Amino acid sequence: MYRFQRLTLTTKTLHRHHNHCFFSQAAAAIIEEPPSIQTTLLDGLPEPGPLETIFAIPRSDSGKNVSAKERKAGRVPSIVFEQEDGQHGGNKRLISVKQNRIRNLANELGRPFFLSRLFELDVRPQFESDEVIEKVRVLPRAVHLHAGTDEPLNVTFIRAPSHALLKVDIPLVFRGEDISPGLRKGAYLNTIKRTVKFVCPADLIPPFIDVDLSELDVGQKLLMGDLKVHPALKLVQSKDLPVVKISGGRASDKKSK
């Protein structure tokens, strides 16, 4: 279990298939935490926000017809389990959640931010029931949307206990474009990555990563290893891969020459 103290220093893959869109964290998975890892919150870094609740009810059956009936009733067929692999995930529970709740969260937060945020999943026999079957912290692993309407078709959650590490695609938020020397000279911003995958302690998943462009000049770039994150987060890919680059002159300037 993590020990919390505060110091004074205080993504997405998109696949299209016919008329459906599938947004997922490419390989979100639960990994047991080594006992030596300590967690602390650091000033100056984005911190996890308060947990919002998603209410759910159990679902006994699966299949195309069952899913269609759930959607017609305004519910989204969903699954919650303890491992990344949906076919072999442990402690799998079939559930349904309210369609408007998932739609609103995905639209308000933005899909990459929805897929990197922890929620409290409250499973009850019926939505209006006072009886609680399971109340657990979860991470959305994938959300399947209708391409034409953006209505959620199904959602997959993985349980996120404090003793776990999870692979998460963290969204990047770019700042400082207005004072970047390179951009002020007429160069353009070449955004190579919009999310970066990290192995994160479940209690320290950041809502986003700040990317400071304010000192970048023409030809300069930021690498994955340049991103400022909590030291407990571990990059999945090489630290030498580029995230963003200030490239050349603007297309309009080149045409005018």
CSV table of C-alpha atoms in Angstrom, one decimal:
chain,number,residue,atom,x,y,z
A,1,MET,CA,0.0,0.0,0.0
A,2,TYR,CA,1.3,3.5,-0.8
A,3,ARG,CA,2.2,5.8,2.0
A,4,PHE,CA,1.1,9.4,1.1
A,5,GLN,CA,2.8,12.5,2.3
A,6,ARG,CA,3.0,16.0,0.8
A,7,LEU,CA,6.4,17.6,0.2
A,8,THR,CA,7.0,21.3,0.2
A,9,LEU,CA,8.2,20.8,-3.4
A,10,THR,CA,5.1,19.9,-3.9
A,11,THR,CA,-3.8,9.1,-25.3
A,12,LYS,CA,-5.2,7.3,-27.7
A,13,THR,CA,-5.3,5.2,-30.3
A,14,LEU,CA,-8.1,5.7,-32.7
A,15,HIS,CA,-9.3,2.9,-34.8
A,16,ARG,CA,-12.2,3.2,-37.3
A,17,HIS,CA,-14.2,0.1,-38.2
A,18,HIS,CA,-17.2,0.7,-40.5
A,19,ASN,CA,-19.4,3.2,-38.6
A,20,HIS,CA,-17.7,2.8,-35.2
A,21,CYS,CA,-14.8,4.6,-33.6
A,22,PHE,CA,-12.7,2.9,-31.0
A,23,PHE,CA,-10.7,4.9,-28.5
A,24,SER,CA,-8.4,3.0,-26.2
A,25,GLN,CA,-5.3,3.2,-24.2
A,26,ALA,CA,-3.3,0.8,-26.3
A,27,ALA,CA,-2.0,-1.4,-23.6
A,28,ALA,CA,-3.4,-0.3,-20.2
A,29,ALA,CA,-2.6,-3.0,-17.7
A,30,ILE,CA,-2.4,-3.6,-14.0
A,31,ILE,CA,1.1,-4.5,-12.8
A,32,GLU,CA,1.8,-5.3,-9.2
A,33,GLU,CA,3.8,-2.5,-7.4
A,34,PRO,CA,7.2,-3.3,-6.1
A,35,PRO,CA,7.2,-2.8,-2.3
A,36,SER,CA,10.0,-0.2,-2.5
A,37,ILE,CA,8.1,2.4,-4.4
A,38,GLN,CA,7.0,5.4,-2.3
A,39,THR,CA,4.5,8.0,-3.5
A,40,THR,CA,4.5,11.7,-2.7
A,41,LEU,CA,2.7,14.6,-4.3
A,42,LEU,CA,5.0,17.3,-5.7
A,43,ASP,CA,4.3,21.0,-6.1
A,44,GLY,CA,4.5,22.3,-9.7
A,45,LEU,CA,3.1,19.1,-11.3
A,46,PRO,CA,-0.5,18.4,-12.3
A,47,GLU,CA,-2.1,16.3,-9.5
A,48,PRO,CA,-5.0,13.8,-9.7
A,49,GLY,CA,-8.3,15.6,-9.2
A,50,PRO,CA,-11.2,14.4,-6.9
A,51,LEU,CA,-12.9,11.2,-8.0
A,52,GLU,CA,-16.2,11.5,-9.8
A,53,THR,CA,-18.7,8.7,-9.5
A,54,ILE,CA,-20.0,6.5,-12.3
A,55,PHE,CA,-23.1,4.5,-11.2
A,56,ALA,CA,-23.6,1.0,-12.7
A,57,ILE,CA,-25.9,-1.9,-12.5
A,58,PRO,CA,-25.1,-5.6,-13.0
A,59,ARG,CA,-25.7,-7.2,-16.4
A,60,SER,CA,-26.1,-11.0,-16.4
A,61,ASP,CA,-25.8,-11.7,-20.2
A,62,SER,CA,-23.7,-10.4,-23.1
A,63,GLY,CA,-24.1,-10.5,-26.8
A,64,LYS,CA,-25.3,-8.4,-29.7
A,65,ASN,CA,-29.0,-8.6,-28.8
A,66,VAL,CA,-28.5,-7.8,-25.2
A,67,SER,CA,-26.2,-4.9,-26.0
A,68,ALA,CA,-28.8,-3.5,-28.4
A,69,LYS,CA,-31.5,-3.7,-25.8
A,70,GLU,CA,-29.3,-1.9,-23.2
A,71,ARG,CA,-28.5,0.9,-25.6
A,72,LYS,CA,-32.2,1.3,-26.5
A,73,ALA,CA,-32.9,1.7,-22.7
A,74,GLY,CA,-30.3,4.5,-22.5
A,75,ARG,CA,-27.6,2.3,-21.0
A,76,VAL,CA,-24.1,1.4,-22.2
A,77,PRO,CA,-23.0,-2.2,-21.9
A,78,SER,CA,-19.7,-2.3,-20.0
A,79,ILE,CA,-17.1,-4.6,-18.3
A,80,VAL,CA,-14.9,-4.1,-15.3
A,81,PHE,CA,-12.0,-6.4,-14.6
A,82,GLU,CA,-8.6,-6.5,-13.0
A,83,GLN,CA,-6.3,-7.1,-15.9
A,84,GLU,CA,-5.7,-5.7,-19.3
A,85,ASP,CA,-6.6,-8.7,-21.3
A,86,GLY,CA,-10.4,-8.8,-21.7
A,87,GLN,CA,-10.5,-12.5,-22.5
A,88,HIS,CA,-8.4,-13.5,-19.5
A,89,GLY,CA,-9.0,-10.6,-17.1
A,90,GLY,CA,-9.5,-11.6,-13.5
A,91,ASN,CA,-12.7,-10.9,-11.5
A,92,LYS,CA,-14.7,-9.8,-14.5
A,93,ARG,CA,-18.1,-8.2,-13.9
A,94,LEU,CA,-20.6,-7.4,-16.6
A,95,ILE,CA,-22.3,-4.1,-15.9
A,96,SER,CA,-24.2,-1.3,-17.6
A,97,VAL,CA,-23.8,2.4,-17.1
A,98,LYS,CA,-25.9,5.4,-18.0
A,99,GLN,CA,-25.3,6.5,-21.6
A,100,ASN,CA,-25.7,10.2,-20.9
A,101,ARG,CA,-23.2,10.0,-18.0
A,102,ILE,CA,-20.4,8.5,-20.3
A,103,ARG,CA,-21.3,10.8,-23.2
A,104,ASN,CA,-21.1,13.9,-20.9
A,105,LEU,CA,-17.8,12.9,-19.3
A,106,ALA,CA,-16.2,12.1,-22.7
A,107,ASN,CA,-17.4,15.3,-24.2
A,108,GLU,CA,-16.6,17.6,-21.2
A,109,LEU,CA,-13.2,16.1,-20.4
A,110,GLY,CA,-12.2,15.2,-23.9
A,111,ARG,CA,-11.6,11.5,-24.8
A,112,PRO,CA,-7.9,11.3,-24.1
A,113,PHE,CA,-8.5,12.9,-20.7
A,114,PHE,CA,-11.4,10.6,-20.0
A,115,LEU,CA,-9.2,7.6,-20.7
A,116,SER,CA,-6.4,8.8,-18.3
A,117,ARG,CA,-8.7,9.7,-15.3
A,118,LEU,CA,-9.7,7.6,-12.3
A,119,PHE,CA,-13.3,7.3,-11.3
A,120,GLU,CA,-15.2,5.7,-8.5
A,121,LEU,CA,-17.5,2.9,-10.0
A,122,ASP,CA,-20.5,2.4,-7.8
A,123,VAL,CA,-22.3,-0.9,-8.7
A,124,ARG,CA,-25.9,-1.3,-7.3
A,125,PRO,CA,-28.8,-3.7,-8.1
A,126,GLN,CA,-30.7,-0.8,-9.6
A,127,PHE,CA,-29.6,2.8,-10.2
A,128,GLU,CA,-32.0,4.1,-7.5
A,129,SER,CA,-31.1,1.4,-5.0
A,130,ASP,CA,-29.3,2.1,-1.7
A,131,GLU,CA,-27.6,-1.3,-1.7
A,132,VAL,CA,-24.0,-1.3,-2.9
A,133,ILE,CA,-22.7,-4.4,-4.6
A,134,GLU,CA,-19.2,-3.0,-5.3
A,135,LYS,CA,-17.6,0.3,-5.0
A,136,VAL,CA,-14.2,0.5,-6.5
A,137,ARG,CA,-11.8,2.9,-8.1
A,138,VAL,CA,-11.4,2.3,-11.9
A,139,LEU,CA,-9.6,3.6,-14.9
A,140,PRO,CA,-11.4,3.6,-18.3
A,141,ARG,CA,-9.4,1.4,-20.6
A,142,ALA,CA,-11.4,1.9,-23.8
A,143,VAL,CA,-14.6,3.6,-25.0
A,144,HIS,CA,-16.3,2.5,-28.2
A,145,LEU,CA,-18.2,5.3,-30.0
A,146,HIS,CA,-20.6,5.4,-32.9
A,147,ALA,CA,-18.7,7.3,-35.7
A,148,GLY,CA,-21.8,9.2,-36.9
A,149,THR,CA,-23.3,10.3,-33.6
A,150,ASP,CA,-20.4,9.9,-31.0
A,151,GLU,CA,-22.8,8.0,-28.8
A,152,PRO,CA,-21.0,5.6,-26.5
A,153,LEU,CA,-21.5,2.0,-27.5
A,154,ASN,CA,-19.5,0.2,-24.8
A,155,VAL,CA,-16.9,1.0,-22.1
A,156,THR,CA,-14.2,-1.1,-20.5
A,157,PHE,CA,-12.9,-0.3,-17.1
A,158,ILE,CA,-10.0,-1.8,-15.1
A,159,ARG,CA,-9.8,-1.7,-11.3
A,160,ALA,CA,-7.1,0.7,-10.0
A,161,PRO,CA,-6.2,-0.2,-6.4
A,162,SER,CA,-3.5,1.8,-4.7
A,163,HIS,CA,-1.1,-1.2,-4.8
A,164,ALA,CA,-1.1,-1.3,-8.6
A,165,LEU,CA,0.9,0.3,-11.4
A,166,LEU,CA,-0.9,1.0,-14.6
A,167,LYS,CA,0.2,1.8,-18.1
A,168,VAL,CA,-1.6,5.0,-19.1
A,169,ASP,CA,-1.5,7.2,-22.2
A,170,ILE,CA,-1.2,10.7,-20.5
A,171,PRO,CA,-2.5,13.6,-22.6
A,172,LEU,CA,0.0,16.4,-23.4
A,173,VAL,CA,-1.0,20.1,-22.9
A,174,PHE,CA,1.1,22.5,-24.8
A,175,ARG,CA,1.8,26.0,-23.4
A,176,GLY,CA,3.9,29.0,-24.3
A,177,GLU,CA,3.2,29.0,-28.0
A,178,ASP,CA,2.6,32.8,-27.9
A,179,ILE,CA,6.2,33.5,-26.7
A,180,SER,CA,8.1,30.7,-28.4
A,181,PRO,CA,11.0,32.4,-30.2
A,182,GLY,CA,10.7,30.0,-33.1
A,183,LEU,CA,7.0,30.5,-33.6
A,184,ARG,CA,7.4,34.3,-33.3
A,185,LYS,CA,9.8,34.1,-36.2
A,186,GLY,CA,7.2,32.5,-38.4
A,187,ALA,CA,8.0,28.8,-37.9
A,188,TYR,CA,5.3,26.2,-37.3
A,189,LEU,CA,4.6,23.8,-34.5
A,190,ASN,CA,5.1,20.1,-35.6
A,191,THR,CA,3.1,18.1,-33.0
A,192,ILE,CA,4.4,14.6,-33.1
A,193,LYS,CA,2.8,13.1,-30.0
A,194,ARG,CA,-0.5,14.1,-28.2
A,195,THR,CA,-0.3,11.4,-25.6
A,196,VAL,CA,2.7,9.6,-24.0
A,197,LYS,CA,2.5,6.2,-22.3
A,198,PHE,CA,3.8,5.9,-18.8
A,199,VAL,CA,3.7,3.2,-16.1
A,200,CYS,CA,2.1,5.1,-13.2
A,201,PRO,CA,1.4,4.3,-9.6
A,202,ALA,CA,-2.4,4.3,-9.5
A,203,ASP,CA,-2.4,7.1,-6.9
A,204,LEU,CA,-0.2,9.3,-9.0
A,205,ILE,CA,-1.8,9.2,-12.5
A,206,PRO,CA,-1.5,12.9,-13.7
A,207,PRO,CA,-4.6,14.3,-15.5
A,208,PHE,CA,-2.1,15.7,-18.1
A,209,ILE,CA,1.5,16.6,-18.7
A,210,ASP,CA,2.5,20.3,-19.2
A,211,VAL,CA,4.7,20.8,-22.2
A,212,ASP,CA,6.5,24.2,-22.1
A,213,LEU,CA,7.2,25.6,-25.6
A,214,SER,CA,8.2,29.1,-24.4
A,215,GLU,CA,12.0,28.7,-25.0
A,216,LEU,CA,11.9,26.6,-28.2
A,217,ASP,CA,13.6,28.2,-31.3
A,218,VAL,CA,13.5,27.1,-35.0
A,219,GLY,CA,14.8,23.6,-35.4
A,220,GLN,CA,14.6,22.7,-31.7
A,221,LYS,CA,12.5,19.9,-30.3
A,222,LEU,CA,11.4,18.3,-27.1
A,223,LEU,CA,11.9,14.6,-26.4
A,224,MET,CA,9.9,12.2,-24.3
A,225,GLY,CA,12.8,12.3,-21.7
A,226,ASP,CA,12.3,16.1,-21.5
A,227,LEU,CA,8.8,15.8,-20.1
A,228,LYS,CA,8.5,16.9,-16.5
A,229,VAL,CA,6.7,14.2,-14.6
A,230,HIS,CA,6.7,12.7,-11.1
A,231,PRO,CA,9.8,10.5,-10.7
A,232,ALA,CA,7.6,7.5,-9.9
A,233,LEU,CA,6.3,7.5,-13.5
A,234,LYS,CA,8.3,5.4,-15.9
A,235,LEU,CA,8.3,5.9,-19.7
A,236,VAL,CA,7.3,2.9,-21.7
A,237,GLN,CA,9.0,4.1,-24.9
A,238,SER,CA,12.5,5.5,-25.5
A,239,LYS,CA,13.2,8.8,-23.8
A,240,ASP,CA,14.9,9.9,-27.1
A,241,LEU,CA,11.7,9.9,-29.2
A,242,PRO,CA,10.5,13.4,-30.1
A,243,VAL,CA,7.3,14.9,-28.8
A,244,VAL,CA,7.2,18.3,-30.6
A,245,LYS,CA,9.4,20.3,-32.9
A,246,ILE,CA,9.6,23.9,-34.2
A,247,SER,CA,10.0,23.4,-37.9
A,248,GLY,CA,10.9,25.7,-40.9
A,249,GLY,CA,8.8,28.6,-41.9
A,250,ARG,CA,5.0,28.8,-42.2
A,251,ALA,CA,3.5,27.3,-45.4
A,252,SER,CA,2.1,30.7,-46.3
A,253,ASP,CA,5.5,32.3,-46.1
A,254,LYS,CA,7.0,29.6,-48.4
A,255,LYS,CA,4.3,30.1,-51.1
A,256,SER,CA,4.9,33.8,-51.1
A,257,LYS,CA,8.6,33.5,-51.9
